[in-house]
PDB file of C-alpha atoms and ligand atoms in Angstrom:
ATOM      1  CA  UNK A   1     -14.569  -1.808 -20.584  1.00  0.00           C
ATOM      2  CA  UNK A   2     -15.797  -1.734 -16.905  1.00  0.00           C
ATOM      3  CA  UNK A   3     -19.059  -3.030 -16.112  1.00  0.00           C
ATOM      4  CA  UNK A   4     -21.256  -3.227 -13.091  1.00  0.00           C
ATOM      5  CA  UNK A   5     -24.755  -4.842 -12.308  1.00  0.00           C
ATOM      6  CA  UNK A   6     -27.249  -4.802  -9.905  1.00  0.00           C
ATOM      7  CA  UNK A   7     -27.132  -8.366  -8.921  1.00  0.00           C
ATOM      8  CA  UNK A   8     -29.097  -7.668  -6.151  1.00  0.00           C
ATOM      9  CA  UNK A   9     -31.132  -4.650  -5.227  1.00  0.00           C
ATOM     10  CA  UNK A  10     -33.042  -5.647  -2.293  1.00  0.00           C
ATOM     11  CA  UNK A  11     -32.525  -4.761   1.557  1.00  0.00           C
ATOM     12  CA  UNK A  12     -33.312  -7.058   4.536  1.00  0.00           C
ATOM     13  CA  UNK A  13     -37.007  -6.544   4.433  1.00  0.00           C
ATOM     14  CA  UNK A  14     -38.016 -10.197   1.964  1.00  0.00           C
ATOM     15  CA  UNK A  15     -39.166  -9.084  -1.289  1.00  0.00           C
ATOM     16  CA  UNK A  16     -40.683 -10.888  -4.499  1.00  0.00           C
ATOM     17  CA  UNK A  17     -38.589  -9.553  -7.196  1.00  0.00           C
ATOM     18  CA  UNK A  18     -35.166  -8.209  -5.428  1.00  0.00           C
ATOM     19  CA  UNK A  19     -32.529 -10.012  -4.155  1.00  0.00           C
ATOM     20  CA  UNK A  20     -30.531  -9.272  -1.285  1.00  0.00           C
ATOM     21  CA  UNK A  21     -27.554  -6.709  -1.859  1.00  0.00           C
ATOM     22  CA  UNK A  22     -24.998  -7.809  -3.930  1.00  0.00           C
ATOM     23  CA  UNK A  23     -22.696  -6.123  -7.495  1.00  0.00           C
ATOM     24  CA  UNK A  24     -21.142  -7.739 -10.136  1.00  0.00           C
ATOM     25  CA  UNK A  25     -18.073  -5.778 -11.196  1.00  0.00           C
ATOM     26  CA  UNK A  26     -16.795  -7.051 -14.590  1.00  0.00           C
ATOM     27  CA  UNK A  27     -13.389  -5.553 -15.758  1.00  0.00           C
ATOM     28  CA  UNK A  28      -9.912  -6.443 -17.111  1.00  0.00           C
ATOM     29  CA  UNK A  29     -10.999 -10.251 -17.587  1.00  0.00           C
ATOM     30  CA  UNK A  30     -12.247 -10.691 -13.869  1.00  0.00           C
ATOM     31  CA  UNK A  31     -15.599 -10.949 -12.475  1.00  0.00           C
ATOM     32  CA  UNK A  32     -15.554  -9.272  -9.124  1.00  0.00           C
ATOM     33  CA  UNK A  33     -18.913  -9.755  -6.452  1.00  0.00           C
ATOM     34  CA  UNK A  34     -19.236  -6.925  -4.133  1.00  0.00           C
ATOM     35  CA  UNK A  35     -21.853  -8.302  -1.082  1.00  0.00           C
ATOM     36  CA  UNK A  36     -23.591 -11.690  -1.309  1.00  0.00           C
ATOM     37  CA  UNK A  37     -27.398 -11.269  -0.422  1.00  0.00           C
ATOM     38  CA  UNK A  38     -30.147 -13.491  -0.509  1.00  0.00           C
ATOM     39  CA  UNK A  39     -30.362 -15.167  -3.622  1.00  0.00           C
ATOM     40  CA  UNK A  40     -27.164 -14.089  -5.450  1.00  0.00           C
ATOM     41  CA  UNK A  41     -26.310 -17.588  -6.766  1.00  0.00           C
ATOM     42  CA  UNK A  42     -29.518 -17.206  -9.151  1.00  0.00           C
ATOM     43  CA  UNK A  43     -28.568 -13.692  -9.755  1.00  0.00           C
ATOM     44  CA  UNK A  44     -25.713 -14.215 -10.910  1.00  0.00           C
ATOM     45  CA  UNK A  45     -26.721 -16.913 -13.595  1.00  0.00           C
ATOM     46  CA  UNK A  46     -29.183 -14.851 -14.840  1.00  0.00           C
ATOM     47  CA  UNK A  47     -25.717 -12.299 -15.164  1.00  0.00           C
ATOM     48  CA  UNK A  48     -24.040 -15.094 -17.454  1.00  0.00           C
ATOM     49  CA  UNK A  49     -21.775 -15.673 -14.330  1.00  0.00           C
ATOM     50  CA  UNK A  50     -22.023 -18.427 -12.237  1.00  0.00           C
ATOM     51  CA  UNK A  51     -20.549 -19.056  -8.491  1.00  0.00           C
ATOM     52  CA  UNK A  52     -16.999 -20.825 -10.517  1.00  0.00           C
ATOM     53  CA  UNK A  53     -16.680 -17.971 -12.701  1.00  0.00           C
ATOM     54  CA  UNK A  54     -16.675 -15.864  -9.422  1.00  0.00           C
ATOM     55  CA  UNK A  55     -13.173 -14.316  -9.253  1.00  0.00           C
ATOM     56  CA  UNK A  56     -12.830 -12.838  -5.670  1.00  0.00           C
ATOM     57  CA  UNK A  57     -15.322 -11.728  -3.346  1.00  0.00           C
ATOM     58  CA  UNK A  58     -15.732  -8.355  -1.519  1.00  0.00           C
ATOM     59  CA  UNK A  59     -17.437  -7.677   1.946  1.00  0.00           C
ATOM     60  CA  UNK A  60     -18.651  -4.119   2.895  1.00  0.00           C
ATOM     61  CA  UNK A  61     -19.852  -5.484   6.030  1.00  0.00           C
ATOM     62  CA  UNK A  62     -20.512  -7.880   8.234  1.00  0.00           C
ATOM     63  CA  UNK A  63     -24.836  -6.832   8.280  1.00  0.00           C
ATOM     64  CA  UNK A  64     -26.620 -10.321   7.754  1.00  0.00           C
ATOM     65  CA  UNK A  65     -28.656  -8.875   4.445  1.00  0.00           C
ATOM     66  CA  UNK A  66     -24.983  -8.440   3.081  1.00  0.00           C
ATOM     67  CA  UNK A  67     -23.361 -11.640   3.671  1.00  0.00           C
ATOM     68  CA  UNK A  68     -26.269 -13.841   3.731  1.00  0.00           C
ATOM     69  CA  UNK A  69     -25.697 -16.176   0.881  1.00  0.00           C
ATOM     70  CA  UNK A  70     -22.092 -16.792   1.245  1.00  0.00           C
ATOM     71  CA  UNK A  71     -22.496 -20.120   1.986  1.00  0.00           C
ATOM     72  CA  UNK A  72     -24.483 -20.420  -1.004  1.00  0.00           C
ATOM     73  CA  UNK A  73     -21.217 -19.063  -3.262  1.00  0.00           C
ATOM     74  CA  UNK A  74     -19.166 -21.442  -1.528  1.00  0.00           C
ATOM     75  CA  UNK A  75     -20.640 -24.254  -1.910  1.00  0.00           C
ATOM     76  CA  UNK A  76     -21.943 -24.001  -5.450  1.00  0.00           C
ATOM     77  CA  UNK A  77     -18.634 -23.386  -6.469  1.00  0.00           C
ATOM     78  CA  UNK A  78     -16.654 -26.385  -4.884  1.00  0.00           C
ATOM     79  CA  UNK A  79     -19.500 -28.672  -6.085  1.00  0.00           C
ATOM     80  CA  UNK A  80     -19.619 -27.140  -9.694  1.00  0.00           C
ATOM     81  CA  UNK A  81     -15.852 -26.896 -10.392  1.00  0.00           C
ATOM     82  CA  UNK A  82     -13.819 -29.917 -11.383  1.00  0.00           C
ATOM     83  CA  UNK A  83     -10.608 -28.891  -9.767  1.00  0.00           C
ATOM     84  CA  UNK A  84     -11.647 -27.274  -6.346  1.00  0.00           C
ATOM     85  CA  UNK A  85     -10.229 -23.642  -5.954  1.00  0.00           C
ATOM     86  CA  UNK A  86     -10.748 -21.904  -2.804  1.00  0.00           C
ATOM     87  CA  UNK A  87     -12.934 -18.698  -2.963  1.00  0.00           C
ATOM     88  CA  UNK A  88     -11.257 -15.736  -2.546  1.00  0.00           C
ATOM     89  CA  UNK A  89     -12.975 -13.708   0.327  1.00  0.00           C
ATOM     90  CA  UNK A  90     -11.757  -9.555   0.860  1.00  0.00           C
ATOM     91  CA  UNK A  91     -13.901  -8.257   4.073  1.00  0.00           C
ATOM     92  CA  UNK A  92     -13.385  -6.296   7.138  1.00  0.00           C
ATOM     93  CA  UNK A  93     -11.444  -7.384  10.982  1.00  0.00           C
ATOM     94  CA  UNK A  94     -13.864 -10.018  11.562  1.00  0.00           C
ATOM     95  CA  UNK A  95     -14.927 -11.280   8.428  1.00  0.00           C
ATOM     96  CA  UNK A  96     -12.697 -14.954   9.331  1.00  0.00           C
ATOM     97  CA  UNK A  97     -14.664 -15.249  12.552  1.00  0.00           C
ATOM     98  CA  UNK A  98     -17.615 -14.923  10.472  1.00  0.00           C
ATOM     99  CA  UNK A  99     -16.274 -17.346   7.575  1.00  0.00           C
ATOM    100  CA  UNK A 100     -15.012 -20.286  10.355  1.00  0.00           C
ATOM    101  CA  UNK A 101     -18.692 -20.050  11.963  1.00  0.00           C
ATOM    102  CA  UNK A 102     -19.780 -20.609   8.628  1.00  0.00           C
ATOM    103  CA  UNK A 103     -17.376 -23.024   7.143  1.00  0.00           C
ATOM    104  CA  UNK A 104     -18.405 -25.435  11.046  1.00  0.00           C
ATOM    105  CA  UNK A 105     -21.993 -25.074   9.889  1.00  0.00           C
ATOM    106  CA  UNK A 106     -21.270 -26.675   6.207  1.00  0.00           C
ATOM    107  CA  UNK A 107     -19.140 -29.321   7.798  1.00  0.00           C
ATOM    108  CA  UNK A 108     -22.026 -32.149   7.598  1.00  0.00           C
ATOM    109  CA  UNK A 109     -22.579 -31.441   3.867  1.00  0.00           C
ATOM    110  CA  UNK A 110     -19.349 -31.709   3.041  1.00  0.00           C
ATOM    111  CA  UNK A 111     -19.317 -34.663   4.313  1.00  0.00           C
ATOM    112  CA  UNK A 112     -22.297 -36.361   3.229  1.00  0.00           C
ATOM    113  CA  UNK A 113     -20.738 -35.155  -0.666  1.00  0.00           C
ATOM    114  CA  UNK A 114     -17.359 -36.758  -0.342  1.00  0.00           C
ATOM    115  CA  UNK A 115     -18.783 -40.202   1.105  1.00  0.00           C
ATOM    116  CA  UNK A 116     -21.541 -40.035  -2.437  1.00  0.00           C
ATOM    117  CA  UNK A 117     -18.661 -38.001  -5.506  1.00  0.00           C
ATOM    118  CA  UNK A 118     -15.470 -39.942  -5.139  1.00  0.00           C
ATOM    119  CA  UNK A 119     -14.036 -36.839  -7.506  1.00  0.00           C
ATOM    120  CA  UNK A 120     -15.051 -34.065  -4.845  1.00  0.00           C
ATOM    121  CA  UNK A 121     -12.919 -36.286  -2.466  1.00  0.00           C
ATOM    122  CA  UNK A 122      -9.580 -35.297  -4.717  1.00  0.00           C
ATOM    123  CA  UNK A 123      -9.663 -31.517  -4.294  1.00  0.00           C
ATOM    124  CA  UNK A 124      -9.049 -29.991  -0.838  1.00  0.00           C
ATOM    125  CA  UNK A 125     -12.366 -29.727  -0.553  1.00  0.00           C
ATOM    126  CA  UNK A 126     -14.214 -26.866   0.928  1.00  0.00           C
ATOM    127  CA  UNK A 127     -11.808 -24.095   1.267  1.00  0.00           C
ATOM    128  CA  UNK A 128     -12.418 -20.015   1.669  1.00  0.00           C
ATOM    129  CA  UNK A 129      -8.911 -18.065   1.655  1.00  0.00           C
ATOM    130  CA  UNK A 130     -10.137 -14.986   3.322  1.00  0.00           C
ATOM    131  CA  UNK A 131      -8.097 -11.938   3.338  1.00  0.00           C
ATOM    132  CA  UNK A 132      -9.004  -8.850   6.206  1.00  0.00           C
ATOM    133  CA  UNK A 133      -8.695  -5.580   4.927  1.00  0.00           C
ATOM    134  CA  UNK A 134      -8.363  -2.235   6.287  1.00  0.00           C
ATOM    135  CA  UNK A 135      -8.914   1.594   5.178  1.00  0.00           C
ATOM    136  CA  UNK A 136      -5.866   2.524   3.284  1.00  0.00           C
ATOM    137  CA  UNK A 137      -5.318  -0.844   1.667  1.00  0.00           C
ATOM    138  CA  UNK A 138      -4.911  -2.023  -1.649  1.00  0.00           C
ATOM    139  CA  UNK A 139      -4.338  -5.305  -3.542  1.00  0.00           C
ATOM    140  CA  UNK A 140      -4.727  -6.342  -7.260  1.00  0.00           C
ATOM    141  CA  UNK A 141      -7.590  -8.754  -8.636  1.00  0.00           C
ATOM    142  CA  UNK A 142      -5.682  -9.906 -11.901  1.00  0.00           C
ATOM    143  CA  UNK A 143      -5.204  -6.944 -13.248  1.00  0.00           C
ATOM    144  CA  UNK A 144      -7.412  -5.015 -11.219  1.00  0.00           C
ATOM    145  CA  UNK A 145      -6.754  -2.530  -8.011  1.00  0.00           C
ATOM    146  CA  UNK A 146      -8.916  -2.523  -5.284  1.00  0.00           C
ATOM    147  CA  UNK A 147      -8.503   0.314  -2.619  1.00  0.00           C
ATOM    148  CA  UNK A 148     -10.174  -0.041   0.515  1.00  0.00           C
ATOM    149  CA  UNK A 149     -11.823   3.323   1.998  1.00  0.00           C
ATOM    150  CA  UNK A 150     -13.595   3.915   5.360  1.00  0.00           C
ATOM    151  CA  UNK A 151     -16.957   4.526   5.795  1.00  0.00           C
ATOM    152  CA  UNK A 152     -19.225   5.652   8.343  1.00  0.00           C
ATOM    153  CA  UNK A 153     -22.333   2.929   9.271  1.00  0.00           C
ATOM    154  CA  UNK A 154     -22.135   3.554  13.165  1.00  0.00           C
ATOM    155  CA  UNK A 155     -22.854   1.666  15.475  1.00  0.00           C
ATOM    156  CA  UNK A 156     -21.513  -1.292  12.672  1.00  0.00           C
ATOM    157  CA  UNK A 157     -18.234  -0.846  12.488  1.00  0.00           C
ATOM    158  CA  UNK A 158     -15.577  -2.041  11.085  1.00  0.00           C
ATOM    159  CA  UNK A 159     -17.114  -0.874   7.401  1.00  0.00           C
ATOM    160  CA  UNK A 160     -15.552  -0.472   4.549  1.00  0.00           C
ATOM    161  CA  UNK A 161     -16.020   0.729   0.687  1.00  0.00           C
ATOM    162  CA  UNK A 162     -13.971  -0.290  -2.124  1.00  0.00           C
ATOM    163  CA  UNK A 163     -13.018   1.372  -5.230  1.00  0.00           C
ATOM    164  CA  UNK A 164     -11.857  -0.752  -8.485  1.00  0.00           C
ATOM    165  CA  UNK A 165      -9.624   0.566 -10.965  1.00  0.00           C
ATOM    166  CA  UNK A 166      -8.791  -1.169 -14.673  1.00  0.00           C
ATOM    167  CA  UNK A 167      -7.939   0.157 -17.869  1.00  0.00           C
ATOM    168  CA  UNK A 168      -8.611   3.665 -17.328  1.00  0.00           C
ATOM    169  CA  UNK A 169     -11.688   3.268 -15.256  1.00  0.00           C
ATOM    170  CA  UNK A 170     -13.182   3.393 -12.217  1.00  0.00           C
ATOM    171  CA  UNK A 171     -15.967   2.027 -10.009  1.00  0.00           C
ATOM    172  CA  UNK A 172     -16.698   2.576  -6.092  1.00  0.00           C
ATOM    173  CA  UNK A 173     -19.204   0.956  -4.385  1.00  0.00           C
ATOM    174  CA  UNK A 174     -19.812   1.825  -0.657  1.00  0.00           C
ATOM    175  CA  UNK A 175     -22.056  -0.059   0.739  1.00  0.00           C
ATOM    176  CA  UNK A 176     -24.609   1.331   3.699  1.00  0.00           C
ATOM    177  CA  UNK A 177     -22.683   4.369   5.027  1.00  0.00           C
ATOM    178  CA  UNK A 178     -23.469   7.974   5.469  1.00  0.00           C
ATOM    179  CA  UNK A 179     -21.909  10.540   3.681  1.00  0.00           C
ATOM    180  CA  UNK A 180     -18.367  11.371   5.132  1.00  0.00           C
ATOM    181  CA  UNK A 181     -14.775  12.371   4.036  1.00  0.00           C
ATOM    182  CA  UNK A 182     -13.324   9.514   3.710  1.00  0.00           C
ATOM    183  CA  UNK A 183     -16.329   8.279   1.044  1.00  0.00           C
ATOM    184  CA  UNK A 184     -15.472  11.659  -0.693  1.00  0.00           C
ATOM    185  CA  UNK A 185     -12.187  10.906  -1.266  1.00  0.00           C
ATOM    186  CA  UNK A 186     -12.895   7.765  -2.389  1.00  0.00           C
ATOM    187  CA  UNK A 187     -15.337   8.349  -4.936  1.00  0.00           C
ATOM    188  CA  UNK A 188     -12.836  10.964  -6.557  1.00  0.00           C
ATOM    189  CA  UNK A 189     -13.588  11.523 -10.193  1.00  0.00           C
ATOM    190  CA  UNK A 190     -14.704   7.704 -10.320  1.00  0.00           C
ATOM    191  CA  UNK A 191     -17.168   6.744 -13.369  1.00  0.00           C
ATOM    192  CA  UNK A 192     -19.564   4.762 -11.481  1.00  0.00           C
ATOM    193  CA  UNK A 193     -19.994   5.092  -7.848  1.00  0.00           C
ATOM    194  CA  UNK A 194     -22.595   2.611  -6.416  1.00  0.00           C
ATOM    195  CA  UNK A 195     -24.797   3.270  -3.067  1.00  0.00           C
ATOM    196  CA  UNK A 196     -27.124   1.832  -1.202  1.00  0.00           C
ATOM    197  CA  UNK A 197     -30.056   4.030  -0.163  1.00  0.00           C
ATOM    198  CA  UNK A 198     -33.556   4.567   1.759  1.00  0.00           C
ATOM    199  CA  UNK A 199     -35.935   7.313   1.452  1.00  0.00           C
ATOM    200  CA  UNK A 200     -37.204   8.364   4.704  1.00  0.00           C
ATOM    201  CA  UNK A 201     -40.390  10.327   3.395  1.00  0.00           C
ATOM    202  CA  UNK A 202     -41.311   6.348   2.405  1.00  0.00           C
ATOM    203  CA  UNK A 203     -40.589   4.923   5.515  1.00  0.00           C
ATOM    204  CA  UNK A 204     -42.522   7.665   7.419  1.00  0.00           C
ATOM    205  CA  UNK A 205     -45.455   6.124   5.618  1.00  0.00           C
ATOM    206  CA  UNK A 206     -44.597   2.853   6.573  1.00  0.00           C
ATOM    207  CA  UNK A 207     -44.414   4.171  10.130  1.00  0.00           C
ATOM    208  CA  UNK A 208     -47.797   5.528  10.132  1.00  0.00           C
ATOM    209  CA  UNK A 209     -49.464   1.905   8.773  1.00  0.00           C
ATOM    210  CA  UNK A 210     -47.314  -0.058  10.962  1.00  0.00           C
ATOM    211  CA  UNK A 211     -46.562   1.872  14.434  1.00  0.00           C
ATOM    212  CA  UNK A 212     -45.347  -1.350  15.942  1.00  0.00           C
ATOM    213  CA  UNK A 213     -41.989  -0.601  13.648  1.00  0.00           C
ATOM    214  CA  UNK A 214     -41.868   2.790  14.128  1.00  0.00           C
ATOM    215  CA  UNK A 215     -38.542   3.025  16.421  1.00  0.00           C
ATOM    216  CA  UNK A 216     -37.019   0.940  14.206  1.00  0.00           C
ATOM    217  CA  UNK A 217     -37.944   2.613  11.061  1.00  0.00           C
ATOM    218  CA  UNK A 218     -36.495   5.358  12.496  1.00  0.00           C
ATOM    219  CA  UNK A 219     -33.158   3.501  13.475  1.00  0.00           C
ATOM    220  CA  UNK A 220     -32.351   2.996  10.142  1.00  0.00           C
ATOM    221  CA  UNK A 221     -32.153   6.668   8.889  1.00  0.00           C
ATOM    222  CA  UNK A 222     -29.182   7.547  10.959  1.00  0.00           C
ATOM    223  CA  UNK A 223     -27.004   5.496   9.443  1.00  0.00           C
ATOM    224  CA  UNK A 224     -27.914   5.093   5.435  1.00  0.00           C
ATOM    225  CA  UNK A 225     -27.685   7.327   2.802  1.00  0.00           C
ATOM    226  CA  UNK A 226     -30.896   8.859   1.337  1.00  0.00           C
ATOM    227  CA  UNK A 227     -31.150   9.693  -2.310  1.00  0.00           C
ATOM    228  CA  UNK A 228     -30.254  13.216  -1.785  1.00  0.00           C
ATOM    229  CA  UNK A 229     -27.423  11.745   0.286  1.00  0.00           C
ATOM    230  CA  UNK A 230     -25.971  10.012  -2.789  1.00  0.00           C
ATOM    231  CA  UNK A 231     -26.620  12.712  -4.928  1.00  0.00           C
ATOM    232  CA  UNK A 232     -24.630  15.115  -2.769  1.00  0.00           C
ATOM    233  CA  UNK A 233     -21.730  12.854  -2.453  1.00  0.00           C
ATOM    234  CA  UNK A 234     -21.434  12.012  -6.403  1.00  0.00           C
ATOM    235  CA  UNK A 235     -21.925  15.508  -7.311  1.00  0.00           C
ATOM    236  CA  UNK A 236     -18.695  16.866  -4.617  1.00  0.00           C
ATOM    237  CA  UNK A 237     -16.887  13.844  -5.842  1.00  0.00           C
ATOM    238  CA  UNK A 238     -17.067  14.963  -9.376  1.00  0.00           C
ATOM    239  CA  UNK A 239     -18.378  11.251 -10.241  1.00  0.00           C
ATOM    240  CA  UNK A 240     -19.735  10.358 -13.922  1.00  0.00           C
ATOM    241  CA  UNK A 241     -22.718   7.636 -13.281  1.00  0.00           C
ATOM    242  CA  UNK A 242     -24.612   7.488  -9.403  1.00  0.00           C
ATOM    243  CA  UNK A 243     -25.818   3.856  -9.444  1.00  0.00           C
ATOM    244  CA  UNK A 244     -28.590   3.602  -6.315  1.00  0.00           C
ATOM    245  CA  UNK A 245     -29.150  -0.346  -4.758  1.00  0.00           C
ATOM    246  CA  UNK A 246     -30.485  -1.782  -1.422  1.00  0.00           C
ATOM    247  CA  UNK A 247     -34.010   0.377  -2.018  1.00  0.00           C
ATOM    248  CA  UNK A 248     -35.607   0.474   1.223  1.00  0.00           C
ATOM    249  CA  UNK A 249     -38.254   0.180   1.007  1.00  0.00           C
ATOM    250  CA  UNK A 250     -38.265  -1.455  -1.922  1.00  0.00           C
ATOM    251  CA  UNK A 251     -38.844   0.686  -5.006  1.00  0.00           C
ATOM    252  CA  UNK A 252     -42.044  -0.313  -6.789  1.00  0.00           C
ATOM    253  CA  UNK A 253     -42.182  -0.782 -10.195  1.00  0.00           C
ATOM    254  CA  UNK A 254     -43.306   2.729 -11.891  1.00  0.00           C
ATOM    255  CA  UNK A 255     -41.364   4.725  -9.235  1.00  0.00           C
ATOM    256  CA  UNK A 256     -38.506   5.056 -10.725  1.00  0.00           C
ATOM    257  CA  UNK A 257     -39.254   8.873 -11.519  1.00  0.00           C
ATOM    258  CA  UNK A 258     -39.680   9.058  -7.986  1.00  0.00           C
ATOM    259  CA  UNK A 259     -36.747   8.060  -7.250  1.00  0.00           C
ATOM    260  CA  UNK A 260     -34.470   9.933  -9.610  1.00  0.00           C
ATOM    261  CA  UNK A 261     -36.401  13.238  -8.660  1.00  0.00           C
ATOM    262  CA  UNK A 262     -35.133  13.254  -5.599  1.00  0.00           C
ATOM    263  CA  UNK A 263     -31.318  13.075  -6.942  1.00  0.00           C
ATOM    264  CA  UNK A 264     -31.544  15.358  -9.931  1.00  0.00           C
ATOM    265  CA  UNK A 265     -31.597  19.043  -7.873  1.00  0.00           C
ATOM    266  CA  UNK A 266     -28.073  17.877  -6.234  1.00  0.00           C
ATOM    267  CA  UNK A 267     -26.683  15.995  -9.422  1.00  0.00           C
ATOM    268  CA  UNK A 268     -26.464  16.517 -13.186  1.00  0.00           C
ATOM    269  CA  UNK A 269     -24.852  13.529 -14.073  1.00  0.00           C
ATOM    270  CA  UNK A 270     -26.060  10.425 -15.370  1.00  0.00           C
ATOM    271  CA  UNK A 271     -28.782   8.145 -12.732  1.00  0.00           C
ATOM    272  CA  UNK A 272     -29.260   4.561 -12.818  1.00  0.00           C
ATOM    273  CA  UNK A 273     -31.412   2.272 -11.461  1.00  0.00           C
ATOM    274  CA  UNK A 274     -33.776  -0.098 -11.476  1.00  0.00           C
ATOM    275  CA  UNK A 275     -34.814  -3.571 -11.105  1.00  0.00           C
ATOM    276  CA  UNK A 276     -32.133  -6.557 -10.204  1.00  0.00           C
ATOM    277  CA  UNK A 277     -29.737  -7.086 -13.190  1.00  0.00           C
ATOM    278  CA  UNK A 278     -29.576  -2.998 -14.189  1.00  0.00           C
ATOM    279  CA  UNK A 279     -26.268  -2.153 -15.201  1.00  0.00           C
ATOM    280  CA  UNK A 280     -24.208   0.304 -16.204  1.00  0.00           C
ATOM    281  CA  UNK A 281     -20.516   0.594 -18.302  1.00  0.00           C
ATOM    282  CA  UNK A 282     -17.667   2.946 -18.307  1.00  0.00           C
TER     283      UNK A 282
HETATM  284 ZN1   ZN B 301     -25.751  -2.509   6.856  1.00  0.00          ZN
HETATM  285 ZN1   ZN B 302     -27.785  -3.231   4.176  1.00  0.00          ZN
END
């Protein structure tokens, strides 16, 4: 049994009742994190998960909304596990840059923890093992495959989407991209495929009331999918389940129908979303 959850369905914009992007993949005995937005730690409690339980982490990108929390993860875990394990970090070229500047900036906390819990002092302390990938790569989570596909979030780049296979089933969550080839191919008969997605008849709106955001409001539609987008893209890849995240702007409660009435003219299969902690099996 495969199953994913919403852990966090929010976008950048701060918002009461989502948390920042994030996706708990649970299959063949591992709990896999896809993205680590604002507030995942809590999130993933509320999943039955918790930071230690946390058996790899994947980055889509290196987008602050994405990879915000991190640090959180990290730490939770060292301080909440008896015998310290490093957390296992999969992200784009760049992602150790990204992980050192963090690890420098949890340097005084580490500290001020070893000289107060003899015990944390036994481990080896604060560690992330982080592992670059690139399009065309694959590596196994216990007994889980990960391949890593290309996607298309110009000018952000490198991005990449991942697709997890375990006993027969499939996931593929893609993070912010566009629809392109390479996403295609990777969503490929998959049961669940996962994407992040805007609606720009929304944000027109939001234009109007707020003209001081209008370029950037308008920034943001060239490279997202909408929810026709996704549609499109799960119905060419022959996908089972289209699982929408990252609503921006955020999806009000109510709106769901909204939502799903923009997807159902491109795709007859099965919709879900929803607020954080949706989820869906295979
Ligand atoms: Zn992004
Ligand atoms: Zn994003």
């Amino acid at each position: 049994m495969m199953k994913v959850t919403l852990t966090g369905t929010g976008s950048p914009i701060p918002d009461a009742n989502r948390a920042g992007p994030s996706t708990l993949v649970q299959c063949a005995g591992q709990n896999i994190l896809i993205d680590c937005g604002r507030g995942v730690a809590m999130r993933l409690v509320a999943a039955g998960v918790p930071a230690p339980f946390i058996s790899a982490i994947l980055i889509t990108h290196l987008h602050s909304d994405h990879i915000t929390d991190l640090n959180d993860l990290v730490t939770t875990r060292w301080i909440l596990t008896p015998e310290a394990t490093p957390t296992v970090v999969y992200g784009p070229l760049g992602t150790q840059k990204v992980v050192d500047g963090m690890m420098a900036m949890l340097t005084p906390d580490q500290k001020y923890r070893h000289d107060h819990h003899e015990d944390l002092r036994i481990g080896p302390g604060l560690q992330v093992e982080v592992h670059e990938v690139v399009p065309g790569d694959e590596f196994m989570i216990g007994d889980a495959r990960v391949i890593v596909g290309r996607t298309d979030h110009r000018p952000v780049t490198p991005t990449i989407g991942f697709r997890i296979e375990a006993e027969g089933k499939s996931v593929v969550l893609a993070g912010d991209t566009v629809p392109c080839d390479e996403l295609d191919a990777l969503c490929l008969n998959a049961d669940i495929y996962v994407q992040t997605v805007l609606r720009p008849d929304l944000l027109e709106l939001v234009k109007q009331f707020v003209p001081a955001l209008a370029s950037r409001t308008t920034d943001i539609l060239d490279y997202h999918s909408n929810v026709e987008d996704a549609a499109k893209t799960a119905s060419r890849a022959g996908v089972k389940t289209l699982m929408l995240t990252h609503y921006v702007p955020a999806m009000q409660t109510g709106q769901e129908a909204d939502w799903i009435a923009l997807a159902t003219p491109h795709f007859s299969g099965n919709i879900v979303l929803g607020p954080d902690l949706t989820s869906a099996e295979a």
